[in-house]
Amino acid sequence: MNNKLIELRSISKSFDGEQILCAIDLDIHDKEFVTLLGPSGCGKTTTLRIIGGFETPDMGDVLFDGVRINDIPPHKRQVNTVFQKYALFPHLNVYDNVAFGLRLQKVPEDEIRERVREMLVMTGLKGFEARKPTTLSGGQQQRVAIARALINRPRVLLLDEPLGALDLKLRKDMQNELKRIQKATGITFVYVTHDQEEALSMSDTVVVMADGKIQQIGTPTDIYNEPVNAFVADFIGESNILDGVMLSDKKARFAGQVFDCLDGGFAENEPVDIVIRPEDVDVVAPEKGMLVGDVSSVTFKGDYYEIIVDIKGFKWMIETSDYVAPAARIGLYIEPDAIHVMKKSEYSGKFGDYSTFSEEMEHLSDPTIGTEEEDDAE
Ligand code: ATP
């Protein structure tokens, strides 16, 4: 891992008496692609704005290269921002939009020409120099915004839901594009999104936030495979989350049975949350199953079936490539490494089986909701 570039130390922030960030600690390393991920309102944008200097923390320190920068204004930080609303200058063409920052700094025109050309190649905008922003697609406008933000060669680029306004296909293309640009420039990216798939596919490090607190920091694989609590397990991917007890190291009891698992280090008989991913459960004949249940629904998803199995009233979600008939009685087989044991937390019991899968979280994560509110406010 490279050197620490940005350090947030015990950052707290309230608005109108309501605490939005509670003692956030976060290290961001040089050349890292870090994503702040969480439901709407959890404090992602506020964290980003504190790094950019657009908000001041009530408590705590922001360090850049080891130096406290709490009181340094945004334009003196080596940081640039790309917002969801691109805010391009409508009367300037693509070339002049991208050149704008360098002209302000009175960089010689020869050098500007060279650097703009390099940026337009980098962002796939070669040939678009003379076009006005209104004649560009959403994806092209976003590329201009990125080129304009990168041309000053900031150490860090902050991106606040930059792809939120694009349709799904374009968003996927731009995700790959952004990842490529980040690697090619070696600039540290701090990216905000509420879209877990986007976060997992783009980032070196994912920071999962909820309720103004960091829940977990890790690589996409760590976050997916070893969620620390029921919130993270539920927010990232699909999960079956059950109440359990650790009888001893590597022995867990849940769903009325005792299972071998790989986890240890819990107190004897400690109550825990157990998470099992739908794709990690094997469907077998009832007599070979560790658990037996009745299939209550089958949905074809293209390359797998999503089935819901009722086992003593708990509805398991399972993904399988084998067809299973609705109402069939089936067995479930769970390997030790499919069982993830989590400490009980304030989120225990809030997310349960498939039938209680939190509609509230889905609602909070709906990208259209924030947009509507913003539109109303305008
Ligand atoms: P979203 O994805 O919806 O932008 P977020 O996780 O980025 O969510 P923030 O924008 O950081 O969340 O906002 C967290 C909370 O702080 C929200 O309840 C928001 O209304 C409130 N908030 C943010 N900025 C201000 C402000 N300047 N004044 C008052 N309240 C604010």
mmCIF file of N, CA, C and O and ligand atoms in Angstrom, residues 15-16 18 20 38-47 49 55 160-161 192 194 370, ligand 1:
data_model
loop_
_atom_site.group_PDB
_atom_site.id
_atom_site.type_symbol
_atom_site.label_atom_id
_atom_site.label_comp_id
_atom_site.label_asym_id
_atom_site.label_seq_id
_atom_site.Cartn_x
_atom_site.Cartn_y
_atom_site.Cartn_z
ATOM 1 N N PHE A 15 -25.617 19.165 11.464
ATOM 2 C CA PHE A 15 -26.372 20.235 10.801
ATOM 3 C C PHE A 15 -27.659 20.429 11.589
ATOM 4 O O PHE A 15 -28.365 19.451 11.848
ATOM 5 N N ASP A 16 -27.968 21.652 11.965
ATOM 6 C CA ASP A 16 -29.210 21.977 12.682
ATOM 7 C C ASP A 16 -29.412 21.032 13.878
ATOM 8 O O ASP A 16 -30.502 20.493 14.077
ATOM 9 N N GLU A 18 -28.492 18.100 14.325
ATOM 10 C CA GLU A 18 -28.536 16.668 14.045
ATOM 11 C C GLU A 18 -27.148 16.185 13.648
ATOM 12 O O GLU A 18 -26.530 16.759 12.738
ATOM 13 N N ILE A 20 -24.519 14.292 11.809
ATOM 14 C CA ILE A 20 -24.473 13.650 10.485
ATOM 15 C C ILE A 20 -23.252 12.744 10.383
ATOM 16 O O ILE A 20 -23.320 11.687 9.778
ATOM 17 N N GLY A 38 -22.957 3.825 0.737
ATOM 18 C CA GLY A 38 -23.970 3.710 1.795
ATOM 19 C C GLY A 38 -25.276 4.275 1.306
ATOM 20 O O GLY A 38 -25.326 4.902 0.243
ATOM 21 N N PRO A 39 -26.338 4.062 2.077
ATOM 22 C CA PRO A 39 -27.649 4.564 1.654
ATOM 23 C C PRO A 39 -27.700 6.087 1.676
ATOM 24 O O PRO A 39 -26.880 6.729 2.336
ATOM 25 N N SER A 40 -28.669 6.622 0.985
ATOM 26 C CA SER A 40 -28.852 8.070 0.930
ATOM 27 C C SER A 40 -28.957 8.643 2.340
ATOM 28 O O SER A 40 -29.633 8.078 3.198
ATOM 29 N N GLY A 41 -28.246 9.724 2.592
ATOM 30 C CA GLY A 41 -28.347 10.400 3.878
ATOM 31 C C GLY A 41 -27.364 9.896 4.924
ATOM 32 O O GLY A 41 -27.346 10.396 6.043
ATOM 33 N N CYS A 42 -26.500 8.937 4.584
ATOM 34 C CA CYS A 42 -25.611 8.371 5.611
ATOM 35 C C CYS A 42 -24.387 9.245 5.867
ATOM 36 O O CYS A 42 -23.623 8.978 6.780
ATOM 37 N N GLY A 43 -24.181 10.277 5.025
ATOM 38 C CA GLY A 43 -23.073 11.200 5.285
ATOM 39 C C GLY A 43 -21.914 11.110 4.303
ATOM 40 O O GLY A 43 -20.865 11.707 4.516
ATOM 41 N N LYS A 44 -22.113 10.414 3.180
ATOM 42 C CA LYS A 44 -21.034 10.257 2.192
ATOM 43 C C LYS A 44 -20.618 11.602 1.611
ATOM 44 O O LYS A 44 -19.438 11.942 1.574
ATOM 45 N N THR A 45 -21.617 12.351 1.120
ATOM 46 C CA THR A 45 -21.311 13.630 0.475
ATOM 47 C C THR A 45 -20.685 14.602 1.470
ATOM 48 O O THR A 45 -19.749 15.330 1.132
ATOM 49 N N THR A 46 -21.178 14.593 2.687
ATOM 50 C CA THR A 46 -20.611 15.484 3.708
ATOM 51 C C THR A 46 -19.137 15.142 3.934
ATOM 52 O O THR A 46 -18.290 16.041 4.030
ATOM 53 N N THR A 47 -18.812 13.853 3.969
ATOM 54 C CA THR A 47 -17.407 13.434 4.130
ATOM 55 C C THR A 47 -16.569 13.958 2.963
ATOM 56 O O THR A 47 -15.476 14.508 3.154
ATOM 57 N N ARG A 49 -17.242 16.499 1.024
ATOM 58 C CA ARG A 49 -17.163 17.966 1.062
ATOM 59 C C ARG A 49 -16.155 18.439 2.116
ATOM 60 O O ARG A 49 -15.522 19.479 1.963
ATOM 61 N N GLU A 55 -16.919 22.037 3.450
ATOM 62 C CA GLU A 55 -17.506 22.023 4.802
ATOM 63 C C GLU A 55 -16.358 21.947 5.799
ATOM 64 O O GLU A 55 -15.316 21.351 5.493
ATOM 65 N N ASP A 160 -18.628 12.824 -6.878
ATOM 66 C CA ASP A 160 -19.870 12.636 -6.121
ATOM 67 C C ASP A 160 -20.960 12.097 -7.036
ATOM 68 O O ASP A 160 -21.552 12.855 -7.798
ATOM 69 N N GLU A 161 -21.209 10.802 -6.983
ATOM 70 C CA GLU A 161 -22.198 10.136 -7.847
ATOM 71 C C GLU A 161 -22.093 10.631 -9.281
ATOM 72 O O GLU A 161 -23.086 11.046 -9.869
ATOM 73 N N VAL A 192 -18.053 8.684 -4.507
ATOM 74 C CA VAL A 192 -19.247 8.479 -3.675
ATOM 75 C C VAL A 192 -20.340 7.814 -4.493
ATOM 76 O O VAL A 192 -20.652 8.260 -5.594
ATOM 77 N N HIS A 194 -24.206 5.182 -3.985
ATOM 78 C CA HIS A 194 -25.030 4.311 -3.136
ATOM 79 C C HIS A 194 -25.237 2.971 -3.844
ATOM 80 O O HIS A 194 -25.997 2.134 -3.390
ATOM 81 N N GLY A 370 -33.463 10.938 -4.535
ATOM 82 C CA GLY A 370 -32.683 12.164 -4.330
ATOM 83 C C GLY A 370 -32.903 13.147 -5.461
ATOM 84 O O GLY A 370 -33.072 14.349 -5.252
HETATM 85 P P1 ATP B 1 -27.048 11.274 -0.687
HETATM 86 O O1 ATP B 1 -26.582 10.058 -1.433
HETATM 87 O O2 ATP B 1 -28.528 11.368 -0.595
HETATM 88 O O3 ATP B 1 -26.390 12.550 -1.119
HETATM 89 P P2 ATP B 1 -25.230 11.193 1.527
HETATM 90 O O4 ATP B 1 -24.868 9.945 2.205
HETATM 91 O O5 ATP B 1 -24.260 11.761 0.586
HETATM 92 O O6 ATP B 1 -26.617 11.007 0.833
HETATM 93 P P3 ATP B 1 -25.130 13.700 2.869
HETATM 94 O O7 ATP B 1 -25.376 14.484 1.639
HETATM 95 O O8 ATP B 1 -23.780 13.710 3.452
HETATM 96 O O9 ATP B 1 -25.572 12.201 2.680
HETATM 97 O O10 ATP B 1 -26.183 14.208 3.932
HETATM 98 C C1 ATP B 1 -26.357 13.626 5.210
HETATM 99 C C2 ATP B 1 -27.434 14.382 5.934
HETATM 100 O O11 ATP B 1 -27.008 15.709 6.194
HETATM 101 C C3 ATP B 1 -28.744 14.514 5.170
HETATM 102 O O12 ATP B 1 -29.795 14.292 6.079
HETATM 103 C C4 ATP B 1 -28.736 15.942 4.684
HETATM 104 O O13 ATP B 1 -30.043 16.430 4.569
HETATM 105 C C5 ATP B 1 -27.958 16.658 5.768
HETATM 106 N N1 ATP B 1 -27.240 17.827 5.249
HETATM 107 C C6 ATP B 1 -26.227 17.805 4.361
HETATM 108 N N2 ATP B 1 -25.769 19.059 4.120
HETATM 109 C C7 ATP B 1 -26.526 19.897 4.868
HETATM 110 C C8 ATP B 1 -26.536 21.312 5.056
HETATM 111 N N3 ATP B 1 -25.666 22.120 4.442
HETATM 112 N N4 ATP B 1 -27.443 21.820 5.908
HETATM 113 C C9 ATP B 1 -28.309 21.006 6.575
HETATM 114 N N5 ATP B 1 -28.350 19.670 6.432
HETATM 115 C C10 ATP B 1 -27.461 19.103 5.600
#
